[in-house]
XYZ file of N, CA and C in Angstrom:
540
model
N -107.337 -22.857 -32.825
C -107.841 -21.673 -32.027
C -106.856 -21.588 -30.788
N -106.661 -20.368 -30.405
C -105.994 -20.187 -29.190
C -106.843 -19.912 -28.015
N -107.046 -20.857 -27.312
C -107.812 -20.812 -26.167
C -107.744 -19.740 -25.125
N -106.546 -19.365 -24.758
C -106.330 -18.079 -23.982
C -106.551 -16.913 -24.579
N -106.618 -16.739 -25.775
C -106.762 -15.382 -26.346
C -108.342 -15.285 -26.549
N -108.984 -16.162 -26.923
C -110.456 -16.314 -26.933
C -111.069 -16.261 -25.649
N -110.779 -16.821 -24.623
C -111.211 -16.841 -23.364
C -111.103 -15.320 -22.700
N -109.806 -14.905 -22.976
C -109.529 -13.452 -22.471
C -110.460 -12.548 -23.195
N -110.650 -12.610 -24.536
C -111.691 -11.673 -25.054
C -112.849 -11.660 -24.513
N -113.437 -12.942 -24.279
C -114.850 -13.015 -23.714
C -114.962 -12.502 -22.271
N -113.832 -12.786 -21.558
C -113.669 -12.264 -20.178
C -113.683 -10.821 -20.122
N -112.893 -10.073 -21.259
C -112.974 -8.626 -21.129
C -114.230 -8.142 -21.609
N -115.034 -8.790 -22.447
C -116.104 -8.409 -22.945
C -117.328 -8.336 -21.874
N -117.158 -9.350 -21.159
C -118.112 -9.769 -19.924
C -117.822 -8.623 -18.732
N -116.595 -8.355 -18.545
C -116.067 -7.210 -17.584
C -116.767 -5.857 -18.007
N -116.510 -5.568 -19.340
C -117.160 -4.445 -19.858
C -118.437 -4.093 -19.752
N -119.140 -5.247 -20.303
C -120.609 -5.323 -20.073
C -121.152 -5.220 -18.655
N -120.573 -6.041 -17.795
C -120.763 -5.926 -16.536
C -120.777 -4.534 -15.574
N -119.708 -3.962 -16.023
C -119.334 -2.560 -15.635
C -120.577 -1.555 -16.142
N -120.784 -1.749 -17.408
C -122.214 -0.895 -17.782
C -123.309 -1.079 -17.224
N -123.695 -2.222 -16.660
C -124.731 -2.760 -16.033
C -124.551 -2.430 -14.381
N -123.339 -2.172 -14.064
C -123.259 -2.012 -12.705
C -123.133 -3.297 -11.893
N -122.861 -4.485 -12.506
C -122.886 -5.746 -11.994
C -121.582 -6.476 -11.907
N -120.323 -5.643 -11.761
C -119.246 -6.387 -11.948
C -118.754 -7.319 -10.654
N -119.303 -6.834 -9.681
C -118.976 -7.780 -8.403
C -120.073 -9.008 -8.427
N -121.192 -8.720 -8.706
C -122.180 -9.826 -8.859
C -121.709 -11.041 -9.835
N -121.106 -10.499 -11.076
C -120.682 -11.436 -12.011
C -119.372 -12.025 -11.322
N -118.543 -11.351 -10.713
C -117.278 -11.978 -9.963
C -117.915 -13.169 -9.144
N -118.875 -12.937 -8.328
C -119.201 -14.015 -7.647
C -119.944 -15.192 -8.540
N -120.715 -14.707 -9.547
C -121.058 -15.823 -10.309
C -119.895 -16.727 -11.039
N -118.794 -15.872 -11.475
C -117.804 -16.634 -11.970
C -117.028 -17.544 -11.157
N -116.976 -16.965 -9.772
C -116.328 -17.985 -8.645
C -117.083 -18.930 -8.628
N -118.615 -19.161 -8.359
C -119.338 -20.244 -8.311
C -119.398 -21.068 -9.537
N -119.207 -20.508 -10.801
C -119.225 -21.417 -11.867
C -117.978 -22.086 -12.022
N -116.893 -21.430 -11.718
C -115.477 -22.133 -11.675
C -115.497 -23.380 -10.642
N -116.133 -23.109 -9.542
C -116.357 -24.205 -8.512
C -116.937 -25.145 -8.902
N -118.114 -24.831 -9.737
C -119.071 -26.081 -10.271
C -118.450 -26.760 -11.283
N -117.762 -26.178 -12.094
C -117.193 -26.706 -13.250
C -116.060 -27.713 -12.595
N -115.245 -27.285 -11.685
C -114.237 -28.052 -11.157
C -114.771 -29.272 -10.365
N -115.723 -29.143 -9.424
C -116.130 -30.140 -8.697
C -117.115 -31.140 -9.366
N -118.160 -30.637 -10.202
C -119.064 -31.563 -11.013
C -118.411 -31.939 -12.377
N -117.660 -32.936 -12.412
C -116.937 -33.395 -13.693
C -117.934 -33.762 -14.759
N -119.146 -34.041 -14.476
C -119.850 -34.305 -15.625
C -120.492 -33.065 -16.171
N -120.382 -32.079 -15.588
C -121.128 -30.820 -16.307
C -120.396 -30.402 -17.557
N -119.284 -30.234 -17.646
C -118.602 -30.184 -19.199
C -119.050 -30.995 -20.086
N -119.013 -32.351 -19.725
C -119.519 -33.349 -20.577
C -120.998 -33.177 -21.097
N -121.956 -32.784 -19.963
C -123.103 -32.490 -20.334
C -123.423 -31.400 -21.339
N -122.568 -30.196 -21.174
C -122.574 -29.183 -21.948
C -122.004 -29.334 -23.444
N -121.260 -30.365 -23.551
C -120.719 -30.734 -24.960
C -121.661 -31.511 -25.666
N -122.758 -32.279 -24.858
C -123.465 -33.195 -25.456
C -124.341 -32.559 -26.732
N -124.681 -33.019 -27.846
C -125.412 -32.730 -28.927
C -126.751 -32.897 -28.713
N -127.167 -33.568 -27.705
C -128.546 -33.852 -27.389
C -129.118 -32.923 -26.507
N -128.329 -32.115 -26.059
C -129.168 -30.920 -25.140
C -129.431 -29.716 -26.210
N -130.455 -29.092 -25.986
C -130.767 -27.869 -26.881
C -129.991 -26.663 -26.066
N -130.219 -25.473 -26.856
C -129.576 -24.156 -26.361
C -130.284 -23.806 -25.004
N -131.578 -24.016 -25.181
C -132.202 -23.601 -23.796
C -132.058 -24.502 -22.685
N -131.751 -25.905 -22.777
C -131.307 -26.816 -21.656
C -129.868 -26.496 -21.278
N -129.130 -26.017 -21.999
C -127.845 -25.610 -21.612
C -127.710 -24.445 -20.956
N -128.582 -23.385 -21.391
C -128.747 -22.264 -20.722
C -129.264 -22.219 -19.149
N -130.439 -23.217 -19.122
C -130.927 -23.692 -17.811
C -129.949 -24.345 -16.742
N -129.184 -25.148 -17.337
C -128.344 -25.994 -16.694
C -127.173 -24.793 -15.997
N -126.709 -24.139 -16.935
C -125.640 -23.020 -16.569
C -126.029 -21.979 -15.635
N -127.335 -21.722 -15.869
C -128.170 -20.769 -14.746
C -128.449 -21.501 -13.502
N -128.685 -22.550 -13.544
C -128.853 -23.315 -12.343
C -127.459 -23.516 -11.389
N -126.440 -23.574 -12.031
C -125.420 -23.887 -11.615
C -124.849 -22.658 -10.664
N -125.377 -21.615 -10.669
C -124.880 -20.351 -9.831
C -126.401 -19.845 -9.582
N -125.949 -18.597 -8.735
C -127.120 -17.712 -8.377
C -126.975 -16.540 -9.393
N -127.710 -17.033 -10.565
C -127.444 -16.191 -11.717
C -128.225 -14.889 -11.742
N -127.739 -13.952 -12.603
C -128.288 -12.558 -12.623
C -128.700 -12.433 -13.950
N -129.207 -11.209 -14.468
C -129.623 -11.124 -15.774
C -128.449 -11.054 -16.637
N -127.365 -10.317 -16.236
C -126.113 -10.006 -17.003
C -125.618 -11.465 -17.173
N -125.562 -12.275 -16.197
C -124.907 -13.670 -16.311
C -125.591 -14.313 -17.440
N -126.975 -14.266 -17.271
C -127.758 -15.069 -18.216
C -127.618 -14.857 -19.659
N -127.530 -13.211 -19.784
C -127.386 -12.688 -21.240
C -125.918 -13.085 -21.721
N -125.049 -13.204 -20.899
C -123.710 -13.606 -21.322
C -123.586 -14.992 -21.596
N -124.341 -15.878 -20.922
C -124.396 -17.216 -21.226
C -125.052 -17.558 -22.514
N -126.124 -16.779 -22.746
C -126.794 -16.952 -24.120
C -125.895 -16.758 -25.091
N -125.128 -15.638 -25.192
C -123.841 -15.381 -25.979
C -122.909 -16.454 -26.061
N -122.436 -17.052 -25.146
C -121.475 -18.218 -24.968
C -122.212 -19.415 -25.818
N -123.509 -19.585 -25.684
C -124.045 -20.955 -26.072
C -124.332 -20.754 -27.613
N -124.625 -19.395 -27.941
C -124.866 -18.969 -29.439
C -123.654 -19.221 -30.278
N -122.557 -18.806 -29.694
C -121.252 -18.928 -30.238
C -120.536 -20.328 -30.154
N -121.202 -21.113 -29.405
C -120.799 -22.621 -29.036
C -119.263 -22.472 -28.451
N -119.178 -21.812 -27.467
C -117.919 -21.591 -26.692
C -117.955 -22.243 -25.231
N -118.757 -23.070 -24.962
C -119.296 -23.714 -23.757
C -118.051 -24.386 -23.225
N -117.042 -25.084 -24.075
C -115.975 -25.647 -23.678
C -114.697 -24.721 -23.143
N -114.959 -23.471 -23.487
C -114.038 -22.406 -22.823
C -114.423 -21.880 -21.532
N -115.747 -22.262 -21.082
C -116.168 -21.611 -19.969
C -115.189 -21.630 -18.581
N -114.629 -22.654 -18.423
C -113.654 -22.608 -17.363
C -112.527 -21.697 -17.320
N -112.135 -21.409 -18.698
C -111.025 -20.466 -18.971
C -111.548 -19.025 -18.860
N -112.715 -18.825 -19.480
C -113.366 -17.584 -19.450
C -113.527 -17.306 -17.926
N -114.036 -18.084 -17.069
C -114.116 -17.730 -15.625
C -113.002 -17.316 -14.889
N -111.924 -18.134 -15.368
C -110.487 -17.778 -14.736
C -110.102 -16.577 -15.130
N -110.219 -16.113 -16.410
C -109.736 -14.935 -17.162
C -110.574 -13.773 -16.253
N -111.843 -14.025 -16.359
C -112.704 -12.776 -15.624
C -112.332 -12.650 -14.217
N -112.018 -13.600 -13.460
C -111.760 -13.612 -12.171
C -110.241 -12.843 -12.001
N -109.243 -13.158 -12.791
C -108.110 -12.528 -12.820
C -108.100 -11.020 -13.101
N -108.914 -10.632 -14.206
C -109.215 -9.359 -14.597
C -109.757 -8.545 -13.249
N -110.848 -9.148 -13.016
C -111.589 -8.405 -11.722
C -110.577 -7.926 -10.725
N -109.927 -9.074 -10.214
C -108.879 -9.199 -9.163
C -107.985 -7.987 -9.309
N -107.328 -7.994 -10.533
C -106.470 -7.022 -11.028
C -106.964 -5.571 -10.911
N -108.234 -5.336 -11.409
C -108.821 -4.036 -11.288
C -109.287 -3.654 -10.135
N -109.672 -4.369 -9.240
C -110.136 -4.103 -7.757
C -108.802 -4.171 -6.778
N -107.574 -4.572 -7.257
C -106.406 -4.531 -6.487
C -106.765 -5.643 -5.271
N -107.173 -6.877 -5.804
C -107.562 -7.993 -4.776
C -106.296 -9.051 -4.896
N -105.599 -9.628 -3.966
C -104.846 -10.680 -3.892
C -105.516 -11.881 -3.260
N -105.425 -12.907 -4.077
C -106.048 -14.160 -3.587
C -104.907 -14.838 -2.978
N -105.223 -15.401 -1.670
C -104.202 -16.152 -0.674
C -104.972 -17.583 -0.562
N -103.970 -18.574 -0.317
C -104.418 -19.742 0.072
C -103.533 -20.137 1.095
N -104.001 -20.042 2.474
C -103.249 -20.464 3.465
C -103.728 -21.937 4.087
N -102.549 -22.887 3.859
C -102.851 -23.975 4.430
C -102.022 -24.288 5.787
N -102.972 -24.618 6.758
C -102.342 -24.940 8.182
C -102.874 -26.300 8.711
N -102.204 -26.925 9.599
C -102.634 -28.142 10.130
C -103.955 -28.129 10.902
N -104.291 -27.101 11.484
C -105.651 -26.786 12.101
C -106.034 -25.432 11.675
N -107.269 -25.209 11.895
C -107.928 -24.040 11.442
C -107.110 -22.927 11.714
N -106.817 -21.948 11.044
C -106.122 -20.679 11.301
C -106.880 -19.574 12.267
N -106.308 -19.056 13.265
C -107.048 -18.111 13.881
C -106.831 -16.781 13.323
N -107.600 -15.850 13.552
C -107.641 -14.514 13.118
C -106.308 -13.875 13.180
N -105.533 -13.943 14.078
C -104.251 -13.234 14.346
C -103.356 -13.966 13.062
N -103.274 -15.130 12.752
C -102.297 -15.659 11.824
C -102.882 -15.088 10.538
N -104.109 -15.082 10.365
C -104.783 -14.644 8.942
C -104.238 -13.276 8.778
N -104.490 -12.363 9.744
C -104.036 -10.864 9.694
C -102.754 -10.755 9.453
N -101.675 -11.485 10.214
C -100.533 -11.373 9.799
C -99.997 -11.678 8.327
N -100.640 -12.828 7.917
C -100.571 -13.277 6.550
C -100.795 -12.167 5.634
N -102.030 -11.643 5.737
C -102.700 -10.844 4.978
C -101.806 -9.446 4.971
N -101.202 -9.091 6.105
C -100.529 -7.880 6.024
C -99.091 -8.003 5.285
N -98.651 -9.326 5.335
C -97.521 -9.817 4.846
C -97.588 -9.903 3.384
N -98.733 -10.214 2.752
C -98.818 -10.462 1.235
C -99.750 -9.297 0.628
N -100.452 -8.649 1.485
C -101.273 -7.755 1.034
C -100.678 -6.539 0.231
N -99.686 -5.860 0.876
C -99.147 -4.599 0.289
C -100.136 -3.560 -0.116
N -101.060 -3.459 0.885
C -102.048 -2.462 0.622
C -103.296 -2.878 -0.341
N -103.310 -4.220 -0.663
C -104.317 -4.604 -1.457
C -105.439 -5.259 -0.578
N -106.658 -5.555 -1.108
C -107.479 -6.409 -0.348
C -107.159 -7.787 -0.558
N -107.252 -8.488 0.577
C -106.636 -9.958 0.531
C -107.970 -10.781 0.789
N -108.126 -11.754 -0.240
C -109.130 -12.800 -0.261
C -108.446 -13.951 0.082
N -108.726 -14.480 1.524
C -108.229 -15.781 1.874
C -108.808 -16.849 1.979
N -108.292 -17.892 1.435
C -108.860 -19.292 1.681
C -108.050 -20.031 2.673
N -108.665 -20.632 3.785
C -107.799 -21.468 4.648
C -108.084 -22.848 4.670
N -107.189 -23.477 4.055
C -107.161 -25.035 3.847
C -106.713 -25.757 5.006
N -107.399 -26.698 5.589
C -106.612 -27.443 6.608
C -106.243 -28.753 6.175
N -104.975 -29.048 6.369
C -104.252 -30.312 6.126
C -103.401 -30.722 7.000
N -103.821 -31.697 7.803
C -103.282 -32.157 9.217
C -101.708 -32.850 8.827
N -101.605 -33.287 7.579
C -100.295 -33.804 7.349
C -99.134 -32.848 7.129
N -99.329 -31.652 7.018
C -98.226 -30.749 7.233
C -97.548 -30.490 8.691
N -98.325 -31.161 9.785
C -98.109 -31.172 11.087
C -98.090 -29.992 11.820
N -97.492 -28.919 11.537
C -97.606 -27.602 12.092
C -97.031 -26.560 11.102
N -97.167 -25.330 11.450
C -96.735 -24.439 10.514
C -97.735 -23.767 9.531
N -97.366 -23.512 8.414
C -98.395 -23.009 7.384
C -97.640 -23.021 5.887
N -98.464 -22.825 4.978
C -98.056 -22.803 3.611
C -98.991 -21.586 3.164
N -98.358 -20.878 2.465
C -99.011 -19.450 1.953
C -98.640 -19.473 0.650
N -99.754 -19.454 -0.317
C -99.523 -19.410 -1.805
C -100.541 -18.103 -2.314
N -99.874 -17.289 -3.115
C -100.620 -16.361 -3.740
C -100.531 -16.846 -5.237
N -100.792 -15.844 -6.230
C -100.726 -16.088 -7.611
C -99.391 -16.518 -7.973
N -98.400 -15.807 -7.663
C -97.101 -16.092 -8.101
C -95.941 -16.662 -7.018
N -96.372 -16.622 -5.844
C -95.627 -17.049 -4.696
C -95.923 -18.228 -3.826
N -95.077 -18.972 -3.472
C -95.371 -20.011 -2.420
C -94.325 -19.809 -1.314
N -95.012 -19.660 -0.073
C -94.015 -19.678 1.257
C -94.354 -20.952 1.926
N -93.428 -21.935 2.032
C -93.803 -23.227 2.859
C -93.091 -23.131 4.203
N -93.613 -22.840 5.256
C -92.984 -22.798 6.540
C -93.762 -24.026 7.334
N -94.051 -25.087 6.674
C -94.632 -26.184 7.568
C -93.532 -27.079 8.121
N -93.939 -27.741 9.232
C -93.120 -28.593 9.892
C -92.606 -29.933 9.032
N -93.633 -30.079 8.150
C -93.409 -31.340 7.333
C -92.030 -31.026 6.303
N -92.149 -29.748 5.761
C -91.247 -29.305 4.783
C -89.751 -29.117 5.711
N -89.606 -28.731 6.895
C -88.544 -28.692 7.662
C -88.007 -29.990 8.158
N -88.941 -30.968 8.230
C -88.434 -32.315 8.729
C -87.803 -33.093 7.353
N -88.334 -32.839 6.247
C -87.940 -33.176 5.004
C -86.368 -32.684 4.587
N -86.408 -31.370 4.782
C -85.196 -30.701 4.698
C -84.097 -31.437 5.575
N -84.177 -31.602 6.877
C -83.417 -32.053 7.917
C -83.074 -33.492 7.427
N -84.001 -34.338 6.948
C -83.685 -35.840 6.348
C -82.889 -35.569 5.011
N -83.003 -34.688 4.196
C -82.025 -34.541 3.128
C -80.592 -34.162 3.482
N -80.462 -33.219 4.389
C -79.199 -32.913 4.886
C -78.526 -34.275 5.605
N -79.212 -34.918 6.477
C -78.654 -36.017 7.089
C -78.178 -37.244 5.908
N -79.046 -37.201 4.876
C -78.412 -38.447 4.003
C -77.348 -37.719 3.207
N -77.183 -36.409 2.778
C -76.264 -35.807 2.254
C -75.052 -35.940 2.886
N -75.021 -35.801 4.336
C -73.828 -35.851 5.150
C -73.306 -37.357 5.146
N -74.260 -38.145 5.246
C -73.813 -39.693 5.509
C -73.330 -40.200 4.253
N -73.632 -39.591 2.994
C -72.941 -39.918 1.796
C -71.688 -39.663 1.684
N -71.222 -38.641 2.248
C -69.897 -38.096 2.220
C -69.041 -38.818 3.110
N -69.628 -39.570 4.257
C -68.699 -40.360 5.257
C -68.454 -41.682 4.636
N -69.372 -42.212 3.585
C -69.225 -43.448 3.081
C -68.286 -43.464 1.827
C-alpha cells in the first residue's frame, strides 16, 4: 500500500466534502488539533490500533481529541470503517497541505532566543509571504543566543548568532590547518 497516495485521496475527499458542507476552515482547525494530538500523545496511535477497542470507542477517542464537528465525525466514521486509523497522521498532514495551498497560506516557524516582537514578525511575514497569508509559529530557543531561524515548507534561513559563531570557528580551524 502506498501511504502517500492513500492519505492524499482521503485528504482530497475530506476537503471536497468539507467544501460541500461549508466547513473547510473548521476541518482545517480539526486537522491541526488532531495532528498536534497524534504527535504529542504517543499512546494514541497505539490505542487506535488495539483490537480490543470497538469502532464506537475509537470514534469517541478521535472525537474527544479535537473540538469535533459533524463533518469531522462523519469522516472519522469512514476512516474507522475502512480501517485507516494508522494513516490519520498522514491524512491530517495532506489535508493541511491542500488547504494551505488552496487558501494561499504560508506556514512559517520563527525561532528566536527570546519571544519575537511584532515588528520582527511583520518583517519576516512580508519577506516570506509574497502576498500570501502567513501563519506564524514563534518558537523560543535560548540556545541560538540571538538572531533568528526562519523556516517555511521548503526554505530555511538561519541568521542565528549560534550559526555565525559556528561558521567563525570552522574558518579558524580551516586556517590553522593550512599553517600546520
